[in-house]
Amino acid sequence: MKRTGPLFTLLAGLLLALFMLSLNATTGTKPAATYQADPPATKASPSPAPTATKASPSPSPSPTPSKAPAPNADYAGRTDDDSSAVSVSLRDGRAIAYFCDGRDKESWLKGDVGADGSMKLTGGGGSVLNGTLKGGSIRGTVDIEGGHYAFTANKAVKPSGLYRATSTVRNAKIDGGWIVLSTGEQVGILTRDGKPSPAPRIDPETGAVTIDGRRLTARPVTP
């Protein structure tokens, strides 16, 4: 008798395997995975670049307005002891002054005027005028030939002011200076070859003056 048992067993196993494969194909069932994939690494978001802080420009300081120079004008007055007269002429920040006692003491002085109205004028023989323009007058002092004179010179209205005449008369060098005050009073010195003496009066409207028989013209003095 032939041994068919094992053969039938093998065929039955094959049929069962084919049946299971057919069943899996029909139902779409996949065999379970034997491992679990690692989760994808989380991609780090790049840190935003720091935004540069825009510096606010510092406000420019407001320019300090410059002071205007002292106005062009003439000033005339007397010393506090009433012994002498002083006149000052201002033009474009410059000044020229004349100190005169009407007899034998005089000095022409000049210099700059500060924006605040201060001035220090110098003349021959070491004479010095220190003054300050405030309002409509100049208050100051004159140091000349060892003397110290305080004065006040108020704004002059023509014909008041400062005049001068220079010329040569009869071979003598003539140099005359006059201060015409607001009262009409005139204080002046005339030098002939360096020798001082009281000056003759001038016509304040025209400046005409006669010296040693010759007619001259005294003109307003400005820096």
mmCIF file of N, CA and C in Angstrom, residues 134-187:
data_model
loop_
_atom_site.group_PDB
_atom_site.id
_atom_site.type_symbol
_atom_site.label_atom_id
_atom_site.label_comp_id
_atom_site.label_asym_id
_atom_site.label_seq_id
_atom_site.Cartn_x
_atom_site.Cartn_y
_atom_site.Cartn_z
ATOM 1 N N LYS A 134 25.425 152.472 27.046
ATOM 2 C CA LYS A 134 24.190 151.894 27.573
ATOM 3 C C LYS A 134 23.067 152.890 27.354
ATOM 4 N N GLY A 135 22.057 152.417 26.607
ATOM 5 C CA GLY A 135 20.972 153.327 26.279
ATOM 6 C C GLY A 135 21.468 154.427 25.356
ATOM 7 N N GLY A 136 21.230 155.656 25.729
ATOM 8 C CA GLY A 136 21.634 156.777 24.871
ATOM 9 C C GLY A 136 22.821 157.544 25.382
ATOM 10 N N SER A 137 23.688 156.882 26.191
ATOM 11 C CA SER A 137 24.848 157.599 26.709
ATOM 12 C C SER A 137 26.021 156.660 26.943
ATOM 13 N N ILE A 138 27.205 157.245 27.031
ATOM 14 C CA ILE A 138 28.422 156.506 27.349
ATOM 15 C C ILE A 138 28.898 156.976 28.715
ATOM 16 N N ARG A 139 29.084 156.014 29.608
ATOM 17 C CA ARG A 139 29.606 156.313 30.939
ATOM 18 C C ARG A 139 30.976 155.686 31.043
ATOM 19 N N GLY A 140 31.975 156.500 31.520
ATOM 20 C CA GLY A 140 33.315 155.941 31.596
ATOM 21 C C GLY A 140 34.288 156.849 32.303
ATOM 22 N N THR A 141 35.583 156.549 32.072
ATOM 23 C CA THR A 141 36.651 157.324 32.693
ATOM 24 C C THR A 141 37.751 157.559 31.663
ATOM 25 N N VAL A 142 38.500 158.617 31.885
ATOM 26 C CA VAL A 142 39.682 158.916 31.075
ATOM 27 C C VAL A 142 40.865 159.102 32.019
ATOM 28 N N ASP A 143 41.952 158.390 31.723
ATOM 29 C CA ASP A 143 43.193 158.565 32.466
ATOM 30 C C ASP A 143 44.179 159.261 31.541
ATOM 31 N N ILE A 144 44.623 160.424 31.947
ATOM 32 C CA ILE A 144 45.517 161.204 31.107
ATOM 33 C C ILE A 144 46.456 162.040 31.983
ATOM 34 N N GLU A 145 47.746 161.968 31.684
ATOM 35 C CA GLU A 145 48.778 162.755 32.363
ATOM 36 C C GLU A 145 48.648 162.688 33.884
ATOM 37 N N GLY A 146 48.379 161.492 34.380
ATOM 38 C CA GLY A 146 48.291 161.313 35.825
ATOM 39 C C GLY A 146 46.938 161.644 36.415
ATOM 40 N N GLY A 147 46.033 162.183 35.624
ATOM 41 C CA GLY A 147 44.702 162.524 36.124
ATOM 42 C C GLY A 147 43.689 161.440 35.776
ATOM 43 N N HIS A 148 42.644 161.334 36.594
ATOM 44 C CA HIS A 148 41.582 160.336 36.394
ATOM 45 C C HIS A 148 40.257 161.091 36.378
ATOM 46 N N TYR A 149 39.539 160.985 35.256
ATOM 47 C CA TYR A 149 38.329 161.774 35.073
ATOM 48 C C TYR A 149 37.150 160.857 34.707
ATOM 49 N N ALA A 150 36.109 160.895 35.507
ATOM 50 C CA ALA A 150 34.873 160.182 35.177
ATOM 51 C C ALA A 150 34.010 161.113 34.327
ATOM 52 N N PHE A 151 33.287 160.539 33.390
ATOM 53 C CA PHE A 151 32.483 161.385 32.506
ATOM 54 C C PHE A 151 31.204 160.672 32.072
ATOM 55 N N THR A 152 30.274 161.467 31.567
ATOM 56 C CA THR A 152 29.069 160.954 30.907
ATOM 57 C C THR A 152 28.893 161.741 29.618
ATOM 58 N N ALA A 153 28.793 161.006 28.508
ATOM 59 C CA ALA A 153 28.597 161.647 27.195
ATOM 60 C C ALA A 153 27.261 161.166 26.629
ATOM 61 N N ASN A 154 26.353 162.090 26.429
ATOM 62 C CA ASN A 154 25.038 161.756 25.888
ATOM 63 C C ASN A 154 25.039 161.802 24.370
ATOM 64 N N LYS A 155 24.074 161.109 23.770
ATOM 65 C CA LYS A 155 23.986 161.087 22.309
ATOM 66 C C LYS A 155 23.826 162.507 21.785
ATOM 67 N N ALA A 156 24.665 162.823 20.814
ATOM 68 C CA ALA A 156 24.693 164.187 20.277
ATOM 69 C C ALA A 156 23.843 164.300 19.013
ATOM 70 N N VAL A 157 23.178 165.423 18.891
ATOM 71 C CA VAL A 157 22.395 165.733 17.703
ATOM 72 C C VAL A 157 23.058 166.925 17.029
ATOM 73 N N LYS A 158 23.337 166.782 15.752
ATOM 74 C CA LYS A 158 24.015 167.863 15.041
ATOM 75 C C LYS A 158 23.286 169.190 15.277
ATOM 76 N N PRO A 159 24.114 170.252 15.467
ATOM 77 C CA PRO A 159 25.567 170.361 15.248
ATOM 78 C C PRO A 159 26.432 169.914 16.423
ATOM 79 N N SER A 160 25.857 169.376 17.485
ATOM 80 C CA SER A 160 26.696 168.894 18.581
ATOM 81 C C SER A 160 27.566 167.733 18.083
ATOM 82 N N GLY A 161 28.731 167.590 18.703
ATOM 83 C CA GLY A 161 29.608 166.504 18.307
ATOM 84 C C GLY A 161 31.063 166.913 18.282
ATOM 85 N N LEU A 162 31.844 166.157 17.521
ATOM 86 C CA LEU A 162 33.299 166.286 17.495
ATOM 87 C C LEU A 162 33.766 166.814 16.147
ATOM 88 N N TYR A 163 34.680 167.820 16.177
ATOM 89 C CA TYR A 163 35.189 168.449 14.948
ATOM 90 C C TYR A 163 36.715 168.577 15.028
ATOM 91 N N ARG A 164 37.314 168.633 13.838
ATOM 92 C CA ARG A 164 38.766 168.796 13.788
ATOM 93 C C ARG A 164 39.155 169.518 12.507
ATOM 94 N N ALA A 165 40.218 170.310 12.596
ATOM 95 C CA ALA A 165 40.761 171.007 11.427
ATOM 96 C C ALA A 165 42.285 170.937 11.492
ATOM 97 N N THR A 166 42.906 170.569 10.381
ATOM 98 C CA THR A 166 44.372 170.539 10.301
ATOM 99 C C THR A 166 44.799 171.262 9.023
ATOM 100 N N SER A 167 45.888 172.002 9.153
ATOM 101 C CA SER A 167 46.388 172.735 7.992
ATOM 102 C C SER A 167 47.753 173.329 8.345
ATOM 103 N N THR A 168 48.314 174.043 7.419
ATOM 104 C CA THR A 168 49.545 174.785 7.662
ATOM 105 C C THR A 168 49.264 176.256 7.388
ATOM 106 N N VAL A 169 49.472 177.094 8.379
ATOM 107 C CA VAL A 169 49.199 178.526 8.265
ATOM 108 C C VAL A 169 50.466 179.282 8.657
ATOM 109 N N ARG A 170 50.977 180.087 7.730
ATOM 110 C CA ARG A 170 52.179 180.877 7.956
ATOM 111 C C ARG A 170 53.331 180.000 8.448
ATOM 112 N N ASN A 171 53.498 178.890 7.744
ATOM 113 C CA ASN A 171 54.578 177.936 8.004
ATOM 114 C C ASN A 171 54.453 177.223 9.351
ATOM 115 N N ALA A 172 53.301 177.363 9.996
ATOM 116 C CA ALA A 172 53.078 176.671 11.266
ATOM 117 C C ALA A 172 52.042 175.560 11.049
ATOM 118 N N LYS A 173 52.330 174.396 11.630
ATOM 119 C CA LYS A 173 51.389 173.280 11.523
ATOM 120 C C LYS A 173 50.258 173.492 12.520
ATOM 121 N N ILE A 174 49.043 173.560 11.986
ATOM 122 C CA ILE A 174 47.863 173.824 12.793
ATOM 123 C C ILE A 174 47.063 172.542 12.974
ATOM 124 N N ASP A 175 46.669 172.272 14.218
ATOM 125 C CA ASP A 175 45.811 171.119 14.516
ATOM 126 C C ASP A 175 44.818 171.566 15.594
ATOM 127 N N GLY A 176 43.554 171.651 15.213
ATOM 128 C CA GLY A 176 42.540 172.106 16.168
ATOM 129 C C GLY A 176 41.470 171.042 16.386
ATOM 130 N N GLY A 177 41.044 170.894 17.652
ATOM 131 C CA GLY A 177 39.962 169.970 17.982
ATOM 132 C C GLY A 177 38.882 170.700 18.770
ATOM 133 N N TRP A 178 37.630 170.381 18.468
ATOM 134 C CA TRP A 178 36.490 171.037 19.127
ATOM 135 C C TRP A 178 35.435 170.006 19.533
ATOM 136 N N ILE A 179 34.862 170.230 20.698
ATOM 137 C CA ILE A 179 33.683 169.486 21.131
ATOM 138 C C ILE A 179 32.559 170.494 21.272
ATOM 139 N N VAL A 180 31.510 170.274 20.514
ATOM 140 C CA VAL A 180 30.338 171.138 20.596
ATOM 141 C C VAL A 180 29.289 170.390 21.417
ATOM 142 N N LEU A 181 28.935 170.976 22.579
ATOM 143 C CA LEU A 181 27.979 170.339 23.475
ATOM 144 C C LEU A 181 26.544 170.692 23.089
ATOM 145 N N SER A 182 25.595 169.970 23.649
ATOM 146 C CA SER A 182 24.185 170.191 23.315
ATOM 147 C C SER A 182 23.701 171.568 23.759
ATOM 148 N N THR A 183 24.417 172.178 24.720
ATOM 149 C CA THR A 183 24.063 173.518 25.189
ATOM 150 C C THR A 183 24.550 174.607 24.244
ATOM 151 N N GLY A 184 25.346 174.207 23.236
ATOM 152 C CA GLY A 184 25.951 175.179 22.339
ATOM 153 C C GLY A 184 27.349 175.575 22.763
ATOM 154 N N GLU A 185 27.751 175.190 23.979
ATOM 155 C CA GLU A 185 29.096 175.492 24.466
ATOM 156 C C GLU A 185 30.127 174.738 23.635
ATOM 157 N N GLN A 186 31.255 175.366 23.394
ATOM 158 C CA GLN A 186 32.348 174.749 22.649
ATOM 159 C C GLN A 186 33.585 174.669 23.536
ATOM 160 N N VAL A 187 34.232 173.502 23.505
ATOM 161 C CA VAL A 187 35.474 173.294 24.239
ATOM 162 C C VAL A 187 36.500 172.784 23.233
#
